[in-house]
Coordinates of C-alpha atoms in Angstrom, one line a residue:
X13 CA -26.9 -25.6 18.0
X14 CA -29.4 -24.5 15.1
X15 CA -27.3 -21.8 14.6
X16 CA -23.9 -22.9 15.3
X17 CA -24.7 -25.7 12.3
X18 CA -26.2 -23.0 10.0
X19 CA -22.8 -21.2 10.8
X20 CA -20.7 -24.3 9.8
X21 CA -22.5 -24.8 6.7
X22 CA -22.0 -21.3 5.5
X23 CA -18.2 -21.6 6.4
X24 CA -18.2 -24.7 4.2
X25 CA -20.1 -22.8 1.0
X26 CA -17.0 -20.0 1.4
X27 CA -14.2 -22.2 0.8
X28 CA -12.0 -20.1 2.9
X29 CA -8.6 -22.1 2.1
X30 CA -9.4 -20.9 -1.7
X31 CA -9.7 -17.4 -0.6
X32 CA -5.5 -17.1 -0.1
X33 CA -5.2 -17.8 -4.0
X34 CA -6.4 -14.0 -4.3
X35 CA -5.4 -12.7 -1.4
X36 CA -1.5 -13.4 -1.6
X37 CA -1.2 -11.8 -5.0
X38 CA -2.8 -8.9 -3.5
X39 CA -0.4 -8.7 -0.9
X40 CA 2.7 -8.9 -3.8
X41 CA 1.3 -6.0 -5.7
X42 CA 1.1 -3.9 -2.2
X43 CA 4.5 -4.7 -1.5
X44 CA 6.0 -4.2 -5.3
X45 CA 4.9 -0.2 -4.0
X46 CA 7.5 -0.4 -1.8
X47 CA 10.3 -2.3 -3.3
X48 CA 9.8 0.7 -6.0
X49 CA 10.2 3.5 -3.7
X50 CA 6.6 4.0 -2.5
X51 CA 4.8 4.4 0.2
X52 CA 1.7 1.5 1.9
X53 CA -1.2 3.3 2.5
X54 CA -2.5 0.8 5.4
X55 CA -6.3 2.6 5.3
X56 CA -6.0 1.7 1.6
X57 CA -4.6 -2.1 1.5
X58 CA -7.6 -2.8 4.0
X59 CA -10.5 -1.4 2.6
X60 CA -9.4 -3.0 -0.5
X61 CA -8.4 -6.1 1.2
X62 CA -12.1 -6.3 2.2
X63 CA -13.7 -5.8 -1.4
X64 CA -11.2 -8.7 -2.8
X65 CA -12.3 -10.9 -0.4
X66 CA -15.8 -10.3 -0.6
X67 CA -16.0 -10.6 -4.1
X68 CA -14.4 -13.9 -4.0
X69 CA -16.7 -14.7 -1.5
X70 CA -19.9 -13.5 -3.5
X71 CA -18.4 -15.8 -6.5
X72 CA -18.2 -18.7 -4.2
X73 CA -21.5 -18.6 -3.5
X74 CA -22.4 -18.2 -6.5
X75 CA -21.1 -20.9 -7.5
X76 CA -22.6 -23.4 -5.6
X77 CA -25.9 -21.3 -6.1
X78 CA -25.7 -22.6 -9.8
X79 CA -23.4 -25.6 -10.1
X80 CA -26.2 -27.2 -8.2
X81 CA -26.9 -29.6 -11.3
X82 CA -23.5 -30.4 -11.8
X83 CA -22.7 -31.4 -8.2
X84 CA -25.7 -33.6 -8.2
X85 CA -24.1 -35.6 -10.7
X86 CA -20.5 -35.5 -9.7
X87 CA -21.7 -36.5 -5.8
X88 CA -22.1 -39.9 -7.2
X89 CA -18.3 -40.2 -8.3
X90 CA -17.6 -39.5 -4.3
X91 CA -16.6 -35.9 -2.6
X92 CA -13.6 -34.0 -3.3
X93 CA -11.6 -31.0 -1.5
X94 CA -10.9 -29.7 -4.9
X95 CA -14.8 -30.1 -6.6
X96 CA -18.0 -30.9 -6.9
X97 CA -18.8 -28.1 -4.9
X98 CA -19.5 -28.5 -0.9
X99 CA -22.9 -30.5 -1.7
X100 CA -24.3 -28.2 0.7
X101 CA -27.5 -27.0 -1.4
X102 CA -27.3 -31.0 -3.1
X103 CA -27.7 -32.1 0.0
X104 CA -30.5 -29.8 1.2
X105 CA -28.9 -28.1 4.2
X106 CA -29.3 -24.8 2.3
X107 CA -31.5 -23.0 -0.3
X108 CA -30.0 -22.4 -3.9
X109 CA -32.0 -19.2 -3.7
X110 CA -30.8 -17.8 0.0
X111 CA -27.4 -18.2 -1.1
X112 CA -27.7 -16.5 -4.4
X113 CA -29.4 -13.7 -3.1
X114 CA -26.9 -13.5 0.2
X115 CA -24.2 -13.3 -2.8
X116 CA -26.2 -10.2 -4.6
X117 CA -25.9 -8.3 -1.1
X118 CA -22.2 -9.2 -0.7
X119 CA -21.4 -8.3 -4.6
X120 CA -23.1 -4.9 -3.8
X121 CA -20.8 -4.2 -0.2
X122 CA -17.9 -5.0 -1.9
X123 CA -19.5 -1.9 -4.6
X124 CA -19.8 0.4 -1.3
X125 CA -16.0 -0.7 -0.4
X126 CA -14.9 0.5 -4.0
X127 CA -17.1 3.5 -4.2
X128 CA -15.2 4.6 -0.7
X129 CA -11.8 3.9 -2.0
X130 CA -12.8 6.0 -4.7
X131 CA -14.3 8.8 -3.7
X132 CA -12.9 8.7 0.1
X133 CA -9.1 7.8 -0.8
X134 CA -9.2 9.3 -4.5
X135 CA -7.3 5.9 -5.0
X136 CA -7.4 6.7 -9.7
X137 CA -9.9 6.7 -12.4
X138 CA -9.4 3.0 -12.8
X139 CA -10.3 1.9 -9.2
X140 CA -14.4 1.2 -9.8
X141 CA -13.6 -0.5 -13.1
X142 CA -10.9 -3.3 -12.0
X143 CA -13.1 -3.6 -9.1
X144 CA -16.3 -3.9 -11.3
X145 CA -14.7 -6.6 -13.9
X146 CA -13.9 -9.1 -11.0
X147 CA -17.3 -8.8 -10.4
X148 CA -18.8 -9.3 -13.2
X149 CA -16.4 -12.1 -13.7
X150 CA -16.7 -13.9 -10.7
X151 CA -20.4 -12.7 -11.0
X152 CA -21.3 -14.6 -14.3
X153 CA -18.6 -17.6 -13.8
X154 CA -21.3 -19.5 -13.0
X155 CA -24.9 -17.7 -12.8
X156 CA -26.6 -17.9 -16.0
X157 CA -27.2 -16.1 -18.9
X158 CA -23.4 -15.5 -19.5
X159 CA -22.0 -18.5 -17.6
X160 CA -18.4 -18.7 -18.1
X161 CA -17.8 -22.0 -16.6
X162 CA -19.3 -23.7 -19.5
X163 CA -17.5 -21.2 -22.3
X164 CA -14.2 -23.1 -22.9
X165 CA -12.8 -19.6 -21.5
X166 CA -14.1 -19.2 -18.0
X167 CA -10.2 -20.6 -17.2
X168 CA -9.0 -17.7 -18.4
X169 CA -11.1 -15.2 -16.6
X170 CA -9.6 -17.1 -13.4
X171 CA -6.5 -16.4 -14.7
X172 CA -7.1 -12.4 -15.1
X173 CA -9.0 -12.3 -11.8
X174 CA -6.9 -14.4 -9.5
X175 CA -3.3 -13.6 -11.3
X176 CA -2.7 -10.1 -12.8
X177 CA -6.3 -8.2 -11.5
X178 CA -5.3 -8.7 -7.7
X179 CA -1.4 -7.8 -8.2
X180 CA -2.6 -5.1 -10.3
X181 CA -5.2 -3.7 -8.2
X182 CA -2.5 -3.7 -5.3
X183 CA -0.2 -1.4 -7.0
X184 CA -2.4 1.1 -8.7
X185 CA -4.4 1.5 -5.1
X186 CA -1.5 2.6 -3.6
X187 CA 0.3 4.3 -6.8
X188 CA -2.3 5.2 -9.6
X189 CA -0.5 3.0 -11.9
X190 CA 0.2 -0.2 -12.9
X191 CA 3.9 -0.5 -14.1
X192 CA 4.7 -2.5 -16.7
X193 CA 7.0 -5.2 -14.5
X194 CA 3.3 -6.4 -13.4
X195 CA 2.0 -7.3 -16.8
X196 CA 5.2 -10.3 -16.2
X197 CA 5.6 -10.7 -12.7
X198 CA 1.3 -11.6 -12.7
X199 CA 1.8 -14.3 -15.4
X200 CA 3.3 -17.4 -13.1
X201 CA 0.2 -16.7 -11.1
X202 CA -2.5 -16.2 -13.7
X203 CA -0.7 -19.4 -15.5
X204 CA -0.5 -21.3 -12.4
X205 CA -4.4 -20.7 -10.9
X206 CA -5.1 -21.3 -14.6
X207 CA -3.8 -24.6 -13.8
X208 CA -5.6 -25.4 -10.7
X209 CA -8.9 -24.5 -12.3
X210 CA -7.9 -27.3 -15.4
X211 CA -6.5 -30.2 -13.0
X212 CA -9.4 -29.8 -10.8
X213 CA -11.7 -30.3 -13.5
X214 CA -10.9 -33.5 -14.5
X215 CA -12.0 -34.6 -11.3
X216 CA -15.8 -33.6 -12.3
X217 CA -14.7 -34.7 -16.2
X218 CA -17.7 -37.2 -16.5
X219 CA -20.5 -35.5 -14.3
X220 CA -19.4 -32.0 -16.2
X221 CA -20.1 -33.8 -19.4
X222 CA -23.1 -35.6 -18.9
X223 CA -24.8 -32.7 -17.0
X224 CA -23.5 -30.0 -20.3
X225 CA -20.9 -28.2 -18.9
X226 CA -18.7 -27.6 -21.9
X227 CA -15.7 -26.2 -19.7
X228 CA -12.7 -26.2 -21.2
X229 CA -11.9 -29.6 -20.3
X230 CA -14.8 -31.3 -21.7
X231 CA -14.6 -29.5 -25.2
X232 CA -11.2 -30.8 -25.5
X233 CA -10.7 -34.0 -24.0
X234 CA -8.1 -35.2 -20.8
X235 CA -4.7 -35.4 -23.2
X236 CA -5.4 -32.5 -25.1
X237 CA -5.9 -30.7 -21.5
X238 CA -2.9 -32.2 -20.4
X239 CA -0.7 -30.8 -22.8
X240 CA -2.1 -27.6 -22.1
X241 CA -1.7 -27.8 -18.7
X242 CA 2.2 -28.7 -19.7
X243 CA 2.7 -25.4 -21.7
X244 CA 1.0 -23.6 -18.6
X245 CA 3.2 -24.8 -15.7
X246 CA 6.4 -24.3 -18.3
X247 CA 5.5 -20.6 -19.3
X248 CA 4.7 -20.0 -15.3
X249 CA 8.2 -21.2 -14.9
X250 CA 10.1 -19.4 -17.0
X251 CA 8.6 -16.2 -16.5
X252 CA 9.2 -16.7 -12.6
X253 CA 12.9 -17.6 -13.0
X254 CA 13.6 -15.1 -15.5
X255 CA 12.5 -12.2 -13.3
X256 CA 15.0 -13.5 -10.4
X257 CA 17.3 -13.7 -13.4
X258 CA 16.9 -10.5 -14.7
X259 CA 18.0 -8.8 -10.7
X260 CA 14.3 -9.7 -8.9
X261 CA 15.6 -9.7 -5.5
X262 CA 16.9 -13.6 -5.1
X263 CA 15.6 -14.4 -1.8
X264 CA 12.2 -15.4 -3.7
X265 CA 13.8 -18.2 -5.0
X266 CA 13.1 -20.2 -2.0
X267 CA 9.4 -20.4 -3.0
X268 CA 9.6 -19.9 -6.7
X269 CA 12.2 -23.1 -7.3
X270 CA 9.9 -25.5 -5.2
X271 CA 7.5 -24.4 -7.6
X272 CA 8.4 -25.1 -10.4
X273 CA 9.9 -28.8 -9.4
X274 CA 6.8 -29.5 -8.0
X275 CA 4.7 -28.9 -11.2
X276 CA 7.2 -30.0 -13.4
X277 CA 6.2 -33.4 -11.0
X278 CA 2.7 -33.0 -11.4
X279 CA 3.1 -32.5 -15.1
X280 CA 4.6 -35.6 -15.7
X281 CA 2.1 -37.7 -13.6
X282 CA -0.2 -36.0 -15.6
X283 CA 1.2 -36.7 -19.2
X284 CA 1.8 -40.8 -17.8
X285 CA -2.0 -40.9 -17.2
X286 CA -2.2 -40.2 -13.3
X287 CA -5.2 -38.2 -14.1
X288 CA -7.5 -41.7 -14.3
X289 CA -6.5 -42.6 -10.5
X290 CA -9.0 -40.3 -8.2
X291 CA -6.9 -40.7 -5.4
X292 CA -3.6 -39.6 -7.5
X293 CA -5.8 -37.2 -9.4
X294 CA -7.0 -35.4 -5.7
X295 CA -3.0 -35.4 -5.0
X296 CA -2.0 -33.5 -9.0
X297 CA -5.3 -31.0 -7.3
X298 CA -3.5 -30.3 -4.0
X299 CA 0.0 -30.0 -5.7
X300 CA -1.2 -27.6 -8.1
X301 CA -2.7 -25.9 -5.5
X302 CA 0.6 -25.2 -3.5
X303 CA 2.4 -24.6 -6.5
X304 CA 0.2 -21.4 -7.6
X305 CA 0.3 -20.5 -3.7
X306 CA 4.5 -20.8 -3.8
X307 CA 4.5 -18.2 -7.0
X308 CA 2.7 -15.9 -4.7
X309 CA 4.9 -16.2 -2.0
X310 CA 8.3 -16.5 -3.6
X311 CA 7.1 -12.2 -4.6
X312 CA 6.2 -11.3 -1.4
X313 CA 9.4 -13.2 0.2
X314 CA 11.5 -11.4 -2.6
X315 CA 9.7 -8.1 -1.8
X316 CA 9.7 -8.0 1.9

């Protein structure tokens, strides 16, 4: 029973649901190979499968590893799917310190992974280095000295490391190059995650602020944030219908049109004030959310 709870608690620390907002992007890049003419190299898309995920993983614990001042304070506004972390370590279930150091030895197998597409599959020259700046970013996003989260630009980073570095890294693995359709094609999802990270922060807006995270949110206030999120979810649409417009194979369009209703909905709400309802607030997260999940999916539907 011990270990069955231990188990349950580490489950919880993971945030496996997140995990899909790098993996689908990942699974678009692989499959742009094909719609180009290319070949899947299966060995290939699962080694590297296996270093994405466990260097998502690694930045999730680290996360809650290091946010645990944060989440003390935002545990008194009440629990959210979206933040405040899984109060795991808040809570004392688990050491800060285990769960840092579990994330070192995951960081480093996800090295091993890299090394072996490398060296093993002779997957490019640029293989250990997109590999090695997810780290680092996901590394530092929240352990100190370098601490991105309270930057005003750790947003961004989540933008580059769940938008364009997974659908990137899925093509060169399998190509050796990163054509320049996937500078575009990455920006609905880098703009949309970008989005997620910003909605979701409001929920933590007055523990963040009282415990000295400057994240972007609290160095520039909810409306400010809110228009930015607005020039986000607009940019994310327009480059997604523009690609379908410009001959991306249509059939996308039954993932990327939901998306953009549905944050053109949330972006609204969010303009009228929604943001200072929790229980609206947790619905804007979850919408967001699905939104950034449909961009993914409307490219792998289109590429199939």
């Amino acid at each position: 029973m011990i270990f069955l709870k231990r188990l349950q608690h580490w489950l919880l620390l993971a945030r496996l649901p997140f995990l899909a907002a790098g993996i689908l992007p990942f699974i678009a890049g692989t499959l742009y190979v094909r719609f180009s003419g290319g070949v899947i190299n299966w060995a290939i898309f699962f080694w590297a499968l296996a270093a994405i995920t466990l260097i998502m993983l690694a930045t999730n614990y680290n996360g809650e590893a290091y946010d645990v001042r944060e989440d003390s304070v935002n545990a008194a506004f009440g629990k959210s799917k979206f933040a405040g972390g899984s109060q795991i370590v808040v809570e004392g279930k688990e050491r800060a310190k285990v769960i840092a150091a579990v994330s070192w030895f995951i960081f480093g197998s996800a090295f091993i992974i890299g090394c072996v597409l490398y060296w093993g599959y002779h997957t490019g020259p640029l293989t250990l280095p997109l590999g090695i700046t997810g780290a680092i970013c996901g590394f530092y996003y929240s352990k100190p000295p370098l601490r991105w989260v309270k930057r005003g630009f750790g947003e961004v980073l989540i933008g580059y490391c769940y938008g364009w570095l997974p659908m990137a890294t899925g093509v060169y693995l399998q190509s050796a190059e990163i054509p320049a359709q996937i500078q575009v094609l990455s920006l609905p999802i880098a703009l949309s995650i970008f989005n997620v990270i910003l909605i979701n922060e409001y929920l933590d807006y007055v523990g963040d602020a009282r415990a000295g995270k400057s994240n972007l949110l609290v160095r520039i206030g909810k409306v400010k944030a809110a228009y930015v999120y607005c020039a986000a979810l607009i940019s994310a649409a327009f480059f997604s219908i523009h690609q379908f417009v410009l001959g991306f194979p249509a059939k996308g369009l039954a993932a990327a049109i939901p998306a953009v209703v549905i944050s053109g909905f949330v972006g609204v709400l969010l303009m009228q004030g929604a943001s200072e309802n929790r229980r609206r607030l947790e619905l804007l997260c979850g919408l967001t959310v699905a939104v950034n999940l449909l961009y993914s999916l409307a490219y792998i539907v289109a590429l199939l």
